[in-house]
Amino acid sequence: MIAKMTNFAEFLKVVVMNKLIQFFRDWTLPISMIVGASAYMIWHQFDLSVETHRIANKTVSIAQPLMIFMMLFISFCKVDPKELRFIKWHRKGLLIQVLSFVAGALILIYFPEVKQSCGAVIEAAMICMICPTATAAAVVTQKLNGNATTLVTYTTLINIANAIVVSAFVPLIHPEGGVSFSSAFFSIMAKVFPMLICPLFLAAIVRYFFPKFHSLVLKTKDLAFYIWVVSLALAIAVTAKGFVHSDVSVWVMVGIAIASLLSCAVQFVVGKVIGKVDDDTISGGQALGQKNTVFAIWMGYTFFIPITSLAGGFYSLWHNAFNSWQLYQVKHKGKL
């Protein structure tokens, strides 16, 4: 009798553990976001020294780029450089992102009364529209059974377009800032190059000169995804910090939140529509919809009204929530 009870207890334990593991796999991204936000809120409650906060900020500033670099390197190792090519939806995606940004810029330049009343919200929408594709988008695209190759090509193109377009219009929107085209361009490229181009070059070198190591990297099926999960928790923690320390009025914050939500929804939908022409729906949607929100936050407080940096934080919530739903659909229903 005791033996039967012991066996039943072991069986129950295995069932419960499997259910828990399955739950965490199904809801990895929401859990990561909750952990990141909760971690910062708990951290904020402690009365810690200025030096402790400085060390924590420094650690995060080093850990985030390092994880993004590793994540991109693994993803790029799985992409054959010979397959990188410009296709139809790339041109349409670039036009949509660039023209929407330019339209917002022209409104702010030629209608100062609009700039005065709701300039922050318009700039927030502009940032969300022109912001480059997330460095983690290739990882998610692979998990969604999309084409990471076409997405990598677009990611490179939109980063270059971003640097040129933002550099051209920022001096016109905020002439008092004294930011010239060249200074804005090189500032953006200095931010983009190490995080995007270097992993691509390193992956190419490993592919051609270290084939054994390359094959070893290819065997790490979900490593890039789980590195992203940790990176996402850190990004949400940084976002929570921005919200906690912001002295912005509630209405402006609501306006920025709505602008980022609409920008996110529009770009995911439009991206999937234009990608459908080349039978590349997943990549099109992720290319336009999944953004490098850390870069958006940096763009906001560097080139625009500092308050617009909140747009990147809100956008991070929206696109990760949608990605969670997409991953759930693929995992449990086999399709989107």
PDB file of N, CA and C in Angstrom, residues 66-111:
ATOM      1  N   LEU A  66      26.082  43.101 -24.885  1.00  0.00           N
ATOM      2  CA  LEU A  66      26.785  41.824 -25.009  1.00  0.00           C
ATOM      3  C   LEU A  66      25.823  40.702 -25.375  1.00  0.00           C
ATOM      4  N   MET A  67      24.665  40.677 -24.719  1.00  0.00           N
ATOM      5  CA  MET A  67      23.676  39.641 -25.021  1.00  0.00           C
ATOM      6  C   MET A  67      23.097  39.816 -26.424  1.00  0.00           C
ATOM      7  N   ILE A  68      22.859  41.067 -26.818  1.00  0.00           N
ATOM      8  CA  ILE A  68      22.345  41.331 -28.169  1.00  0.00           C
ATOM      9  C   ILE A  68      23.363  40.881 -29.210  1.00  0.00           C
ATOM     10  N   PHE A  69      24.652  41.152 -28.939  1.00  0.00           N
ATOM     11  CA  PHE A  69      25.719  40.743 -29.855  1.00  0.00           C
ATOM     12  C   PHE A  69      25.729  39.224 -29.997  1.00  0.00           C
ATOM     13  N   MET A  70      25.691  38.502 -28.867  1.00  0.00           N
ATOM     14  CA  MET A  70      25.705  37.033 -28.888  1.00  0.00           C
ATOM     15  C   MET A  70      24.482  36.482 -29.623  1.00  0.00           C
ATOM     16  N   MET A  71      23.346  37.069 -29.351  1.00  0.00           N
ATOM     17  CA  MET A  71      22.098  36.638 -29.950  1.00  0.00           C
ATOM     18  C   MET A  71      22.129  36.819 -31.469  1.00  0.00           C
ATOM     19  N   LEU A  72      22.617  37.964 -31.922  1.00  0.00           N
ATOM     20  CA  LEU A  72      22.704  38.231 -33.351  1.00  0.00           C
ATOM     21  C   LEU A  72      23.734  37.332 -34.021  1.00  0.00           C
ATOM     22  N   PHE A  73      24.859  37.123 -33.344  1.00  0.00           N
ATOM     23  CA  PHE A  73      25.907  36.268 -33.907  1.00  0.00           C
ATOM     24  C   PHE A  73      25.361  34.863 -34.163  1.00  0.00           C
ATOM     25  N   ILE A  74      24.628  34.308 -33.198  1.00  0.00           N
ATOM     26  CA  ILE A  74      24.053  32.966 -33.351  1.00  0.00           C
ATOM     27  C   ILE A  74      23.045  32.949 -34.499  1.00  0.00           C
ATOM     28  N   SER A  75      22.202  33.987 -34.565  1.00  0.00           N
ATOM     29  CA  SER A  75      21.187  34.060 -35.626  1.00  0.00           C
ATOM     30  C   SER A  75      21.832  34.214 -36.997  1.00  0.00           C
ATOM     31  N   PHE A  76      22.871  35.052 -37.105  1.00  0.00           N
ATOM     32  CA  PHE A  76      23.530  35.287 -38.383  1.00  0.00           C
ATOM     33  C   PHE A  76      24.300  34.051 -38.858  1.00  0.00           C
ATOM     34  N   CYS A  77      24.761  33.234 -37.906  1.00  0.00           N
ATOM     35  CA  CYS A  77      25.444  31.992 -38.284  1.00  0.00           C
ATOM     36  C   CYS A  77      24.502  31.054 -39.034  1.00  0.00           C
ATOM     37  N   LYS A  78      23.202  31.205 -38.797  1.00  0.00           N
ATOM     38  CA  LYS A  78      22.203  30.346 -39.435  1.00  0.00           C
ATOM     39  C   LYS A  78      21.717  30.916 -40.761  1.00  0.00           C
ATOM     40  N   VAL A  79      22.264  32.075 -41.134  1.00  0.00           N
ATOM     41  CA  VAL A  79      21.870  32.727 -42.389  1.00  0.00           C
ATOM     42  C   VAL A  79      23.011  32.623 -43.390  1.00  0.00           C
ATOM     43  N   ASP A  80      22.699  32.144 -44.576  1.00  0.00           N
ATOM     44  CA  ASP A  80      23.702  32.048 -45.635  1.00  0.00           C
ATOM     45  C   ASP A  80      23.820  33.399 -46.347  1.00  0.00           C
ATOM     46  N   PRO A  81      25.009  34.045 -46.278  1.00  0.00           N
ATOM     47  CA  PRO A  81      25.179  35.371 -46.910  1.00  0.00           C
ATOM     48  C   PRO A  81      24.816  35.385 -48.395  1.00  0.00           C
ATOM     49  N   LYS A  82      24.965  34.242 -49.079  1.00  0.00           N
ATOM     50  CA  LYS A  82      24.657  34.179 -50.507  1.00  0.00           C
ATOM     51  C   LYS A  82      23.165  34.353 -50.781  1.00  0.00           C
ATOM     52  N   GLU A  83      22.348  34.109 -49.727  1.00  0.00           N
ATOM     53  CA  GLU A  83      20.896  34.203 -49.906  1.00  0.00           C
ATOM     54  C   GLU A  83      20.358  35.601 -49.597  1.00  0.00           C
ATOM     55  N   LEU A  84      21.229  36.478 -49.106  1.00  0.00           N
ATOM     56  CA  LEU A  84      20.802  37.850 -48.807  1.00  0.00           C
ATOM     57  C   LEU A  84      20.529  38.588 -50.112  1.00  0.00           C
ATOM     58  N   ARG A  85      19.305  39.074 -50.276  1.00  0.00           N
ATOM     59  CA  ARG A  85      18.959  39.769 -51.512  1.00  0.00           C
ATOM     60  C   ARG A  85      17.802  40.742 -51.271  1.00  0.00           C
ATOM     61  N   PHE A  86      17.708  41.718 -52.143  1.00  0.00           N
ATOM     62  CA  PHE A  86      16.662  42.734 -52.067  1.00  0.00           C
ATOM     63  C   PHE A  86      15.430  42.218 -52.802  1.00  0.00           C
ATOM     64  N   ILE A  87      14.259  42.168 -52.122  1.00  0.00           N
ATOM     65  CA  ILE A  87      13.029  41.703 -52.758  1.00  0.00           C
ATOM     66  C   ILE A  87      11.951  42.783 -52.678  1.00  0.00           C
ATOM     67  N   LYS A  88      10.796  42.525 -53.303  1.00  0.00           N
ATOM     68  CA  LYS A  88       9.764  43.547 -53.478  1.00  0.00           C
ATOM     69  C   LYS A  88       9.312  44.189 -52.166  1.00  0.00           C
ATOM     70  N   TRP A  89       9.009  43.379 -51.153  1.00  0.00           N
ATOM     71  CA  TRP A  89       8.439  43.958 -49.938  1.00  0.00           C
ATOM     72  C   TRP A  89       9.444  44.824 -49.179  1.00  0.00           C
ATOM     73  N   HIS A  90      10.728  44.635 -49.430  1.00  0.00           N
ATOM     74  CA  HIS A  90      11.741  45.488 -48.797  1.00  0.00           C
ATOM     75  C   HIS A  90      11.529  46.946 -49.204  1.00  0.00           C
ATOM     76  N   ARG A  91      11.347  47.162 -50.512  1.00  0.00           N
ATOM     77  CA  ARG A  91      11.155  48.529 -51.015  1.00  0.00           C
ATOM     78  C   ARG A  91       9.897  49.153 -50.425  1.00  0.00           C
ATOM     79  N   LYS A  92       8.821  48.383 -50.375  1.00  0.00           N
ATOM     80  CA  LYS A  92       7.569  48.902 -49.830  1.00  0.00           C
ATOM     81  C   LYS A  92       7.693  49.211 -48.337  1.00  0.00           C
ATOM     82  N   GLY A  93       8.347  48.331 -47.615  1.00  0.00           N
ATOM     83  CA  GLY A  93       8.533  48.549 -46.181  1.00  0.00           C
ATOM     84  C   GLY A  93       9.349  49.804 -45.898  1.00  0.00           C
ATOM     85  N   LEU A  94      10.428  49.981 -46.650  1.00  0.00           N
ATOM     86  CA  LEU A  94      11.266  51.174 -46.479  1.00  0.00           C
ATOM     87  C   LEU A  94      10.476  52.447 -46.790  1.00  0.00           C
ATOM     88  N   LEU A  95       9.691  52.426 -47.859  1.00  0.00           N
ATOM     89  CA  LEU A  95       8.883  53.594 -48.227  1.00  0.00           C
ATOM     90  C   LEU A  95       7.867  53.930 -47.136  1.00  0.00           C
ATOM     91  N   ILE A  96       7.213  52.918 -46.592  1.00  0.00           N
ATOM     92  CA  ILE A  96       6.205  53.140 -45.544  1.00  0.00           C
ATOM     93  C   ILE A  96       6.846  53.775 -44.316  1.00  0.00           C
ATOM     94  N   GLN A  97       7.971  53.228 -43.862  1.00  0.00           N
ATOM     95  CA  GLN A  97       8.617  53.754 -42.659  1.00  0.00           C
ATOM     96  C   GLN A  97       9.168  55.163 -42.879  1.00  0.00           C
ATOM     97  N   VAL A  98       9.828  55.353 -44.013  1.00  0.00           N
ATOM     98  CA  VAL A  98      10.456  56.654 -44.282  1.00  0.00           C
ATOM     99  C   VAL A  98       9.406  57.734 -44.516  1.00  0.00           C
ATOM    100  N   LEU A  99       8.408  57.453 -45.358  1.00  0.00           N
ATOM    101  CA  LEU A  99       7.403  58.468 -45.698  1.00  0.00           C
ATOM    102  C   LEU A  99       6.546  58.850 -44.492  1.00  0.00           C
ATOM    103  N   SER A 100       6.240  57.898 -43.624  1.00  0.00           N
ATOM    104  CA  SER A 100       5.457  58.226 -42.429  1.00  0.00           C
ATOM    105  C   SER A 100       6.257  59.140 -41.497  1.00  0.00           C
ATOM    106  N   PHE A 101       7.564  58.888 -41.397  1.00  0.00           N
ATOM    107  CA  PHE A 101       8.417  59.757 -40.580  1.00  0.00           C
ATOM    108  C   PHE A 101       8.497  61.156 -41.188  1.00  0.00           C
ATOM    109  N   VAL A 102       8.698  61.221 -42.498  1.00  0.00           N
ATOM    110  CA  VAL A 102       8.809  62.507 -43.192  1.00  0.00           C
ATOM    111  C   VAL A 102       7.503  63.296 -43.069  1.00  0.00           C
ATOM    112  N   ALA A 103       6.368  62.627 -43.174  1.00  0.00           N
ATOM    113  CA  ALA A 103       5.072  63.304 -43.050  1.00  0.00           C
ATOM    114  C   ALA A 103       4.932  63.959 -41.679  1.00  0.00           C
ATOM    115  N   GLY A 104       5.300  63.226 -40.633  1.00  0.00           N
ATOM    116  CA  GLY A 104       5.264  63.791 -39.281  1.00  0.00           C
ATOM    117  C   GLY A 104       6.207  64.964 -39.129  1.00  0.00           C
ATOM    118  N   ALA A 105       7.399  64.841 -39.714  1.00  0.00           N
ATOM    119  CA  ALA A 105       8.391  65.918 -39.637  1.00  0.00           C
ATOM    120  C   ALA A 105       7.888  67.184 -40.325  1.00  0.00           C
ATOM    121  N   LEU A 106       7.265  67.036 -41.487  1.00  0.00           N
ATOM    122  CA  LEU A 106       6.751  68.198 -42.227  1.00  0.00           C
ATOM    123  C   LEU A 106       5.636  68.905 -41.456  1.00  0.00           C
ATOM    124  N   ILE A 107       4.806  68.137 -40.766  1.00  0.00           N
ATOM    125  CA  ILE A 107       3.746  68.731 -39.934  1.00  0.00           C
ATOM    126  C   ILE A 107       4.375  69.592 -38.846  1.00  0.00           C
ATOM    127  N   LEU A 108       5.397  69.079 -38.188  1.00  0.00           N
ATOM    128  CA  LEU A 108       6.052  69.810 -37.095  1.00  0.00           C
ATOM    129  C   LEU A 108       6.801  71.044 -37.600  1.00  0.00           C
ATOM    130  N   ILE A 109       7.361  70.947 -38.815  1.00  0.00           N
ATOM    131  CA  ILE A 109       8.142  72.057 -39.375  1.00  0.00           C
ATOM    132  C   ILE A 109       7.239  73.196 -39.851  1.00  0.00           C
ATOM    133  N   TYR A 110       6.133  72.850 -40.541  1.00  0.00           N
ATOM    134  CA  TYR A 110       5.302  73.873 -41.180  1.00  0.00           C
ATOM    135  C   TYR A 110       4.062  74.270 -40.380  1.00  0.00           C
ATOM    136  N   PHE A 111       3.777  73.554 -39.300  1.00  0.00           N
ATOM    137  CA  PHE A 111       2.624  73.903 -38.468  1.00  0.00           C
ATOM    138  C   PHE A 111       3.063  74.014 -37.003  1.00  0.00           C
TER     139      PHE A 111
END
